Short mmCIF file of C-alpha atoms in Angstrom, two decimals:
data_model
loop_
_atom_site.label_atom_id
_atom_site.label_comp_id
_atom_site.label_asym_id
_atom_site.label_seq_id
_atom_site.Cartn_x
_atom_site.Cartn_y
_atom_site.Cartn_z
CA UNK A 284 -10.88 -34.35 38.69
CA UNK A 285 -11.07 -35.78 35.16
CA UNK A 286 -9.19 -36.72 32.24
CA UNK A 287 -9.29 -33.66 29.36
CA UNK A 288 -11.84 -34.39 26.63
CA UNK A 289 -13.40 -37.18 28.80
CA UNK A 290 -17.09 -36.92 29.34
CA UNK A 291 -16.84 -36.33 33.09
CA UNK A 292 -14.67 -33.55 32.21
CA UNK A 293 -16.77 -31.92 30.00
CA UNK A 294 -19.58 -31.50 33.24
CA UNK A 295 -16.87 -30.82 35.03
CA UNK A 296 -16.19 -27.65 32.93
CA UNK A 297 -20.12 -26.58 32.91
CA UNK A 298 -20.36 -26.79 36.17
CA UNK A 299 -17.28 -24.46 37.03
CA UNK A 300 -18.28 -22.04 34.71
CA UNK A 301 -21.97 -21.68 36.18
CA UNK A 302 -20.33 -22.12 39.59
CA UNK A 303 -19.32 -19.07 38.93
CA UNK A 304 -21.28 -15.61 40.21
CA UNK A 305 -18.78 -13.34 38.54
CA UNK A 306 -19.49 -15.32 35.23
CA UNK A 307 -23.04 -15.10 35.80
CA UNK A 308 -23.23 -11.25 36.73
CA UNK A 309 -21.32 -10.72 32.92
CA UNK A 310 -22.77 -13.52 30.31
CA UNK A 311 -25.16 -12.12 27.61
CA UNK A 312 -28.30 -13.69 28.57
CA UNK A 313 -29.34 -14.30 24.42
CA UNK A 314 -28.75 -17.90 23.30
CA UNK A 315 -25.24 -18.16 22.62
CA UNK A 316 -23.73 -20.66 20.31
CA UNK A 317 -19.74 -21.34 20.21
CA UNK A 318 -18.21 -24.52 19.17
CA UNK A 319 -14.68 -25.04 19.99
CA UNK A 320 -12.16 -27.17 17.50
CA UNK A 321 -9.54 -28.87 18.59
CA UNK A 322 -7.24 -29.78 15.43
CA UNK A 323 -4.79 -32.53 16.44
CA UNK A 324 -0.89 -32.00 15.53
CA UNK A 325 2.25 -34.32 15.99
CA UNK A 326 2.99 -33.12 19.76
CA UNK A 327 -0.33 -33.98 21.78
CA UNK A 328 -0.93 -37.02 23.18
CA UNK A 329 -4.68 -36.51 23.17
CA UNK A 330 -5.31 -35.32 19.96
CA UNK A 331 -3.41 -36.53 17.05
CA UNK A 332 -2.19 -35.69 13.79
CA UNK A 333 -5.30 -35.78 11.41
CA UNK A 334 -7.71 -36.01 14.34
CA UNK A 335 -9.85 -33.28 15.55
CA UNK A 336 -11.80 -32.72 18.43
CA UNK A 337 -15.05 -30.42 18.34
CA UNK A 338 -17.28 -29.21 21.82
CA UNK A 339 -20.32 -27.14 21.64
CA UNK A 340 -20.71 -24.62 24.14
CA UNK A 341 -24.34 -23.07 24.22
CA UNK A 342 -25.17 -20.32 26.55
CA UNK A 343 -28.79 -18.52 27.70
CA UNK A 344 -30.07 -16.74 30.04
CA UNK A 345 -26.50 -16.14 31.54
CA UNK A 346 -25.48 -19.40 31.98
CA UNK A 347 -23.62 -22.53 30.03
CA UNK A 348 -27.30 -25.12 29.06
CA UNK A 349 -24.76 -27.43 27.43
CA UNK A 350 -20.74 -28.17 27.27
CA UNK A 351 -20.83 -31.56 25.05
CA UNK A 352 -18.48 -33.35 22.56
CA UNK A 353 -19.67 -32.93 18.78
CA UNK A 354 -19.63 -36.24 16.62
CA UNK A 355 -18.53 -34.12 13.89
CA UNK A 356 -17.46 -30.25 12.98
CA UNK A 357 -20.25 -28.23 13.57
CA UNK A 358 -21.66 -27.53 10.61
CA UNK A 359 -22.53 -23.31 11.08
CA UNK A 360 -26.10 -23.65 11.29
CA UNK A 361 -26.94 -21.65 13.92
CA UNK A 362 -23.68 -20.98 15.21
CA UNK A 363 -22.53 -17.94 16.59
CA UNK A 364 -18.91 -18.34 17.23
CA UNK A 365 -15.85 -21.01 15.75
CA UNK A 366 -13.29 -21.02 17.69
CA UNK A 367 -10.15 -22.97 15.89
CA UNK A 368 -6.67 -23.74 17.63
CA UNK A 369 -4.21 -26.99 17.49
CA UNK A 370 -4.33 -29.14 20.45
CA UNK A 371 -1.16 -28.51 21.82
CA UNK A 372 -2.61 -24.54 22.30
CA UNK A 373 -5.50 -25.81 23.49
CA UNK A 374 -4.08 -27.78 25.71
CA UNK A 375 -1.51 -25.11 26.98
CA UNK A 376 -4.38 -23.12 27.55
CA UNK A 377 -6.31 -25.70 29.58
CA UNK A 378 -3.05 -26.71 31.82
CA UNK A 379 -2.56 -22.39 32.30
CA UNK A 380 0.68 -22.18 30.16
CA UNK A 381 -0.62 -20.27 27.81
CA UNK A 382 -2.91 -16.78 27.81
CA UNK A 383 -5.97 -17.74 25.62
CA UNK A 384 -6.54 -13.82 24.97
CA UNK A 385 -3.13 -13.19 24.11
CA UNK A 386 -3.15 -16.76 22.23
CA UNK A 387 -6.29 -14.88 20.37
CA UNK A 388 -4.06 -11.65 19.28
CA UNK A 389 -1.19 -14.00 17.93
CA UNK A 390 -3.62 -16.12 15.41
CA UNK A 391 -2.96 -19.18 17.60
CA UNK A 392 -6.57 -19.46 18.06
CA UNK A 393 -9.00 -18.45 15.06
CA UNK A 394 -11.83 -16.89 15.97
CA UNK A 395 -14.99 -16.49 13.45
CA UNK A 396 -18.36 -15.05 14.47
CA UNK A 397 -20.22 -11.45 15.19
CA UNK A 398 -16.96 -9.58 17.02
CA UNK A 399 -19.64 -6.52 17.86
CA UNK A 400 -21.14 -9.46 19.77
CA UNK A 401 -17.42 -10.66 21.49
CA UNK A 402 -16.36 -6.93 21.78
CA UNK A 403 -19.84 -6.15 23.93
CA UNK A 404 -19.23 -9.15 25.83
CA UNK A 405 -15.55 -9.34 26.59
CA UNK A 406 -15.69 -9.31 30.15
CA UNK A 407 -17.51 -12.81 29.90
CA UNK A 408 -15.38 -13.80 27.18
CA UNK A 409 -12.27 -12.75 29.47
CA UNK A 410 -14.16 -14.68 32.71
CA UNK A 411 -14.75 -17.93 30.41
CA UNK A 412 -11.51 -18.07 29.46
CA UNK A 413 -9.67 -17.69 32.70
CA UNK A 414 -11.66 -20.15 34.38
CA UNK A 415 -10.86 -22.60 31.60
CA UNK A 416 -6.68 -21.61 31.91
CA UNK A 417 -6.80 -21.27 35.71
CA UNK A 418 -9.09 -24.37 36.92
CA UNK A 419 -6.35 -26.91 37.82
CA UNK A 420 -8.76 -29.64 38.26
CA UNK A 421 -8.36 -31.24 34.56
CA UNK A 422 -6.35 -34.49 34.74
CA UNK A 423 -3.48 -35.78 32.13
CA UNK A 424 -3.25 -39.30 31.93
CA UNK A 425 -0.60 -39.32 29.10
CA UNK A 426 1.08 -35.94 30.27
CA UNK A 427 0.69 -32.85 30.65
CA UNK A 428 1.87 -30.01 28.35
CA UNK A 429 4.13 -28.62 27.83
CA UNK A 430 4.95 -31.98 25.44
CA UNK A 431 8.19 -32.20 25.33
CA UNK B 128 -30.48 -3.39 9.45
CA UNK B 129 -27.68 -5.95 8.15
CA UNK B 130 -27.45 -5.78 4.70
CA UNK B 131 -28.74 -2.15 4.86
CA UNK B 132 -28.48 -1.21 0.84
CA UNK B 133 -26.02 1.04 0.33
CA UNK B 134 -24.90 1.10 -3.16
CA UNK B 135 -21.43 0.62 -2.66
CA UNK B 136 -19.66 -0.11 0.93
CA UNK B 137 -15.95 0.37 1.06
CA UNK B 138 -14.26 -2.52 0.65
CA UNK B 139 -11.97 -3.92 3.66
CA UNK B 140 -9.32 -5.74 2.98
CA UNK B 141 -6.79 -7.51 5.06
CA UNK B 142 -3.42 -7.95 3.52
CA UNK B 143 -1.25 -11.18 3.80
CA UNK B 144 -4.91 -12.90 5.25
CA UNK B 145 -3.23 -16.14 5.81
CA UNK B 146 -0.15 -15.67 7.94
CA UNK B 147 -2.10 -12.73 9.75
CA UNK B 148 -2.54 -12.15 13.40
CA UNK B 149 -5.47 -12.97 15.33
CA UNK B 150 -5.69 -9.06 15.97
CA UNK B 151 -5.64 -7.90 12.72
CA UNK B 152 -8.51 -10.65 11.75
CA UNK B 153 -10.46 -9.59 14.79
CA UNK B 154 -10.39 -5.91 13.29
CA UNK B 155 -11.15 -7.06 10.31
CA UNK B 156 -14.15 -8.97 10.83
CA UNK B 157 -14.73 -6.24 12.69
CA UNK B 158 -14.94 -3.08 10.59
CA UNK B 159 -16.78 -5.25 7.81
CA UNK B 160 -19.31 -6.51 10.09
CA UNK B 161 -19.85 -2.28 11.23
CA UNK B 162 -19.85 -1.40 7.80
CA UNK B 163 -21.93 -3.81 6.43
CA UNK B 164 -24.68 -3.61 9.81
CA UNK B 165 -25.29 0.84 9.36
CA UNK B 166 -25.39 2.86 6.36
CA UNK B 167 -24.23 5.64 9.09
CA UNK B 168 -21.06 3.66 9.74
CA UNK B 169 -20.32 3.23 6.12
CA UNK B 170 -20.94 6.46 5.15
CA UNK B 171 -18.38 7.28 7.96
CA UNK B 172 -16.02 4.90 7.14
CA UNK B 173 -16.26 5.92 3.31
CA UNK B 174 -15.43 9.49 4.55
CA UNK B 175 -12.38 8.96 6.65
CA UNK B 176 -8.95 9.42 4.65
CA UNK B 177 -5.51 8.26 6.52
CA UNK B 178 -4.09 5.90 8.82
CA UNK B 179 -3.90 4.36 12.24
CA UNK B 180 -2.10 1.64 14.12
CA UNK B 181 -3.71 -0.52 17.00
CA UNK B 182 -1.03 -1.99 19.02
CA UNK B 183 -2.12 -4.97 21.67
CA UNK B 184 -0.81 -4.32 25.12
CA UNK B 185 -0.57 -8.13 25.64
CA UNK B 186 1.86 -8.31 23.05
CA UNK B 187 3.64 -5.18 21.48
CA UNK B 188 4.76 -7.04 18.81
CA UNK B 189 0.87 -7.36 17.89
CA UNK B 190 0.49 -4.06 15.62
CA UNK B 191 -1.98 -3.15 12.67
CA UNK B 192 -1.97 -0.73 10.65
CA UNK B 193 -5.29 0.64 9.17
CA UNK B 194 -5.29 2.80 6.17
CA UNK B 195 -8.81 4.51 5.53
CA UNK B 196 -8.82 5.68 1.62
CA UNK B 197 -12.72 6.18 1.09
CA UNK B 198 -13.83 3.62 -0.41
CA UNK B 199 -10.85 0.93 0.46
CA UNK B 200 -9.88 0.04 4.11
CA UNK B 201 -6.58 -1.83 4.26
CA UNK B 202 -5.48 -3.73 7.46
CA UNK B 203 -1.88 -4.89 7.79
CA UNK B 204 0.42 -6.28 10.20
CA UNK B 205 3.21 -4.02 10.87
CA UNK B 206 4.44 -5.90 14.22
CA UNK B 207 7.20 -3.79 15.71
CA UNK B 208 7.52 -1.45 13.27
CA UNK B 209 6.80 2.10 14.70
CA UNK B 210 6.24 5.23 12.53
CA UNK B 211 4.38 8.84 12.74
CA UNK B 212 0.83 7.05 12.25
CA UNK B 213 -1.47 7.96 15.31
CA UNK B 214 -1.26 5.19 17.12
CA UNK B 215 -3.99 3.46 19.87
CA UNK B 216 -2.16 0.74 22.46
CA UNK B 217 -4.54 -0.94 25.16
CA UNK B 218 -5.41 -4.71 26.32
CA UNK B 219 -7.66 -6.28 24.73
CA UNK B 220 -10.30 -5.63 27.54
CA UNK B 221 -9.80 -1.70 27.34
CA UNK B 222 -10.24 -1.53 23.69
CA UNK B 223 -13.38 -3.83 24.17
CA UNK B 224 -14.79 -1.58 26.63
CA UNK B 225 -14.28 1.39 24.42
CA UNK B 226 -15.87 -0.27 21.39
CA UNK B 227 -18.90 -1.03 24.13
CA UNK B 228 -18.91 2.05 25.63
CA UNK B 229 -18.75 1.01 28.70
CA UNK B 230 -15.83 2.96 29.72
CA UNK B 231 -14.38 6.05 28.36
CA UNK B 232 -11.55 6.23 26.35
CA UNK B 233 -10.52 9.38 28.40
CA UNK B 234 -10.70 7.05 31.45
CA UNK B 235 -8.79 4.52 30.19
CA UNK B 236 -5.93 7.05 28.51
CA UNK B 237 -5.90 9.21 32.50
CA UNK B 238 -5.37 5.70 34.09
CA UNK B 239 -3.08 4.32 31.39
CA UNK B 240 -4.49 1.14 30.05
CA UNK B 241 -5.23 3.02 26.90
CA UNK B 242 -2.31 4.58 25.37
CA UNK B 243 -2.79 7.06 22.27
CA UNK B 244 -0.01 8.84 20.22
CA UNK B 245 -1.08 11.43 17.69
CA UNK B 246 0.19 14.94 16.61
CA UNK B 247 -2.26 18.01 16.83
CA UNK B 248 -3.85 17.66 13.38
CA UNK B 249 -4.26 13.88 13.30
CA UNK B 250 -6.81 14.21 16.86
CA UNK B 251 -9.47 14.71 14.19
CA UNK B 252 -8.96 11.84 12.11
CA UNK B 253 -8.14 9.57 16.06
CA UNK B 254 -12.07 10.63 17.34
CA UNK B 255 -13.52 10.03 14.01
CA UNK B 256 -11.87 6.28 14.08
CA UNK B 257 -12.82 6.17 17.65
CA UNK B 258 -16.68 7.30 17.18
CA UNK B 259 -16.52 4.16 13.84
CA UNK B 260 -15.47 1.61 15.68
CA UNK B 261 -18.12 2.38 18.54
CA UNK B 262 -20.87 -0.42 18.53
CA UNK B 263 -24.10 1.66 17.98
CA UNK B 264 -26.78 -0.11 19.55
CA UNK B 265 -28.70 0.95 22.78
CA UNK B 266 -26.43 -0.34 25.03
CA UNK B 267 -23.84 1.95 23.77
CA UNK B 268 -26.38 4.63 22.90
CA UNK B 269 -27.01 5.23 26.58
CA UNK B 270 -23.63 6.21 27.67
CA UNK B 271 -23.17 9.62 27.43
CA UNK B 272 -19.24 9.23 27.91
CA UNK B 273 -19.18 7.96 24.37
CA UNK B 274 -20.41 11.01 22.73
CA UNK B 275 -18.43 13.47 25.29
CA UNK B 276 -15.15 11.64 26.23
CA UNK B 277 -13.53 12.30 22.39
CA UNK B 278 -14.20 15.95 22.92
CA UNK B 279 -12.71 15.59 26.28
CA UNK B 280 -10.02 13.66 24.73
CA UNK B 281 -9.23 16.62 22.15
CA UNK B 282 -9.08 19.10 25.04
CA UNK B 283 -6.94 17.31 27.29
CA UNK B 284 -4.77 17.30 24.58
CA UNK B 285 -4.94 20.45 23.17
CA UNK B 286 -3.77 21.43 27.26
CA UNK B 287 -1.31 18.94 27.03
CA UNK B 288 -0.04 20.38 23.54
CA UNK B 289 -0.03 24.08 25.03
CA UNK B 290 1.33 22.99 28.11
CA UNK B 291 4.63 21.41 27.21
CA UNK B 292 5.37 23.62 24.14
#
């Protein structure tokens, strides 16, 4: 158990994710490069109004090599995916309020990057984010969503 | 192959970018990125004249309507608005898999997670989208079903057609 966007939970993640055989049977094995952003708004606790949050997920040879906190916005080099919500959808997403795919069709989350890739590889894609709405191990110190 | 020259690729265009939804931007990253990858695909693209709507099953307020005009594709949300267009309604995992190849559309219409409306003369036009939107690389190249399960499509439907007049 650890507190969203702490360090802990960001090992916690990678580890669930390559804990996972049914994950592992459907990742692409190229190197994989996502970064997730996390724009804060006025109704998370976590991730305020002007603030952003930014995680790099890397994948290769079928697994996730690294599931780490950004200093800044990634800045595309190299990048193969950008995916872009506010924190409150992330966040309803993480505690398994809200469907990230269905999230995806609204425009909730923006997506950028090679969709031939994502379209090949939607079963992982599908996998990745289930396991991130459904693991029920992330803590919420100042609340959990839905924020009232 | 990206950047394959072709003089000029048809243009696609998403209306109202902005306040669009998250499926029409997928499609339209979509068809530009097959366009702009296989001088096939945009000679395909640039041949294809009418329109089609791709509803999400998650949502079925999610709806876009593609218009094919040679050299000008136009995406547009049309949400719940429902007209004559041929029309393709699956999850997003079923229209993924099609895309792949890794399943069928056939299969996915016969156990209903793909859900096509079209009249007679518009089946043309529905395979030719289908076969565009099909990611050409080996992977995909090695399915048979992608190359037979349109023509299967047409003649389950030309059955269906005869069948219920």
């Amino acid at each position: 158990m650890a507190a969203i966007y702490s360090d802990t939970w960001y090992e916690d993640m990678k580890a669930l994710i390559n804990g996972s055989a049914e994950f592992r049977a459907k990742a692409p094995t190229q190197h994989t490069v996502m970064t997730l952003e996390v724009v804060g708004d006025d109704q998370s606790p976590y991730v305020k109004a002007g603030k952003d949050v930014h995680f790099l997920v890397v994948l290769d040879g079928g697994a996730v090599v690294e599931y780490r906190p950004l200093a800044a916005r990634h800045d595309g080099k190299g990048l193969n995916f950008r995916f872009t919500a506010p924190a409150t959808v992330w966040e309803g997403v993480a505690a398994g309020l809200l469907d990230p795919i269905t999230s995806g069709l609204r425009g909730q989350i923006k997506i950028r990057g090679d969709m031939r890739f994502l379209m090949q590889n939607a079963d992982a894609v599908k996998i990745l984010v289930d396991l991130y709405g459904h693991q029920g191990t992330t803590e919420w110190p100042l609340g959990k969503p839905p924020y009232s | 192959m990206v950047g394959a020259s072709v003089s000029e690729r048809p243009r696609v265009e998403l209306l109202d970018a902005d306040s669009a939804s998250g499926l029409a931007d997928l499609l339209h990253q979509f068809l530009e990125q097959t366009i702009e990858a296989s001088d096939e695909k945009a000679e395909a693209a640039r041949a294809l004249r009418g329109k089609v709507v791709v509803r999400a099953a998650e949502d079925e307020d999610i709806a876009v309507k593609i218009l094919f005009e040679g050299q000008r594709i136009e995406l547009r949300d049309v949400g719940a608005q429902r007209d004559s267009s041929p029309g393709i309604q699956g999850d997003f995992l079923s229209v993924a898999h099609v895309t792949s190849g890794e399943e069928s559309p056939l299969a996915l219409v016969l156990s209903r997670r793909l859900r096509v409306s079209f009249g007679l003369l518009q089946i043309p036009f529905l395979v030719r989208v289908l076969l565009l939107m099909r990611v050409d690389d080996g992977r995909a190249r090695r399915s048979p079903w992608l190359v037979v399960a349109p023509l299967l499509l047409l003649v389950l439907a030309l059955l269906l057609y005869f069948m219920t007049r």
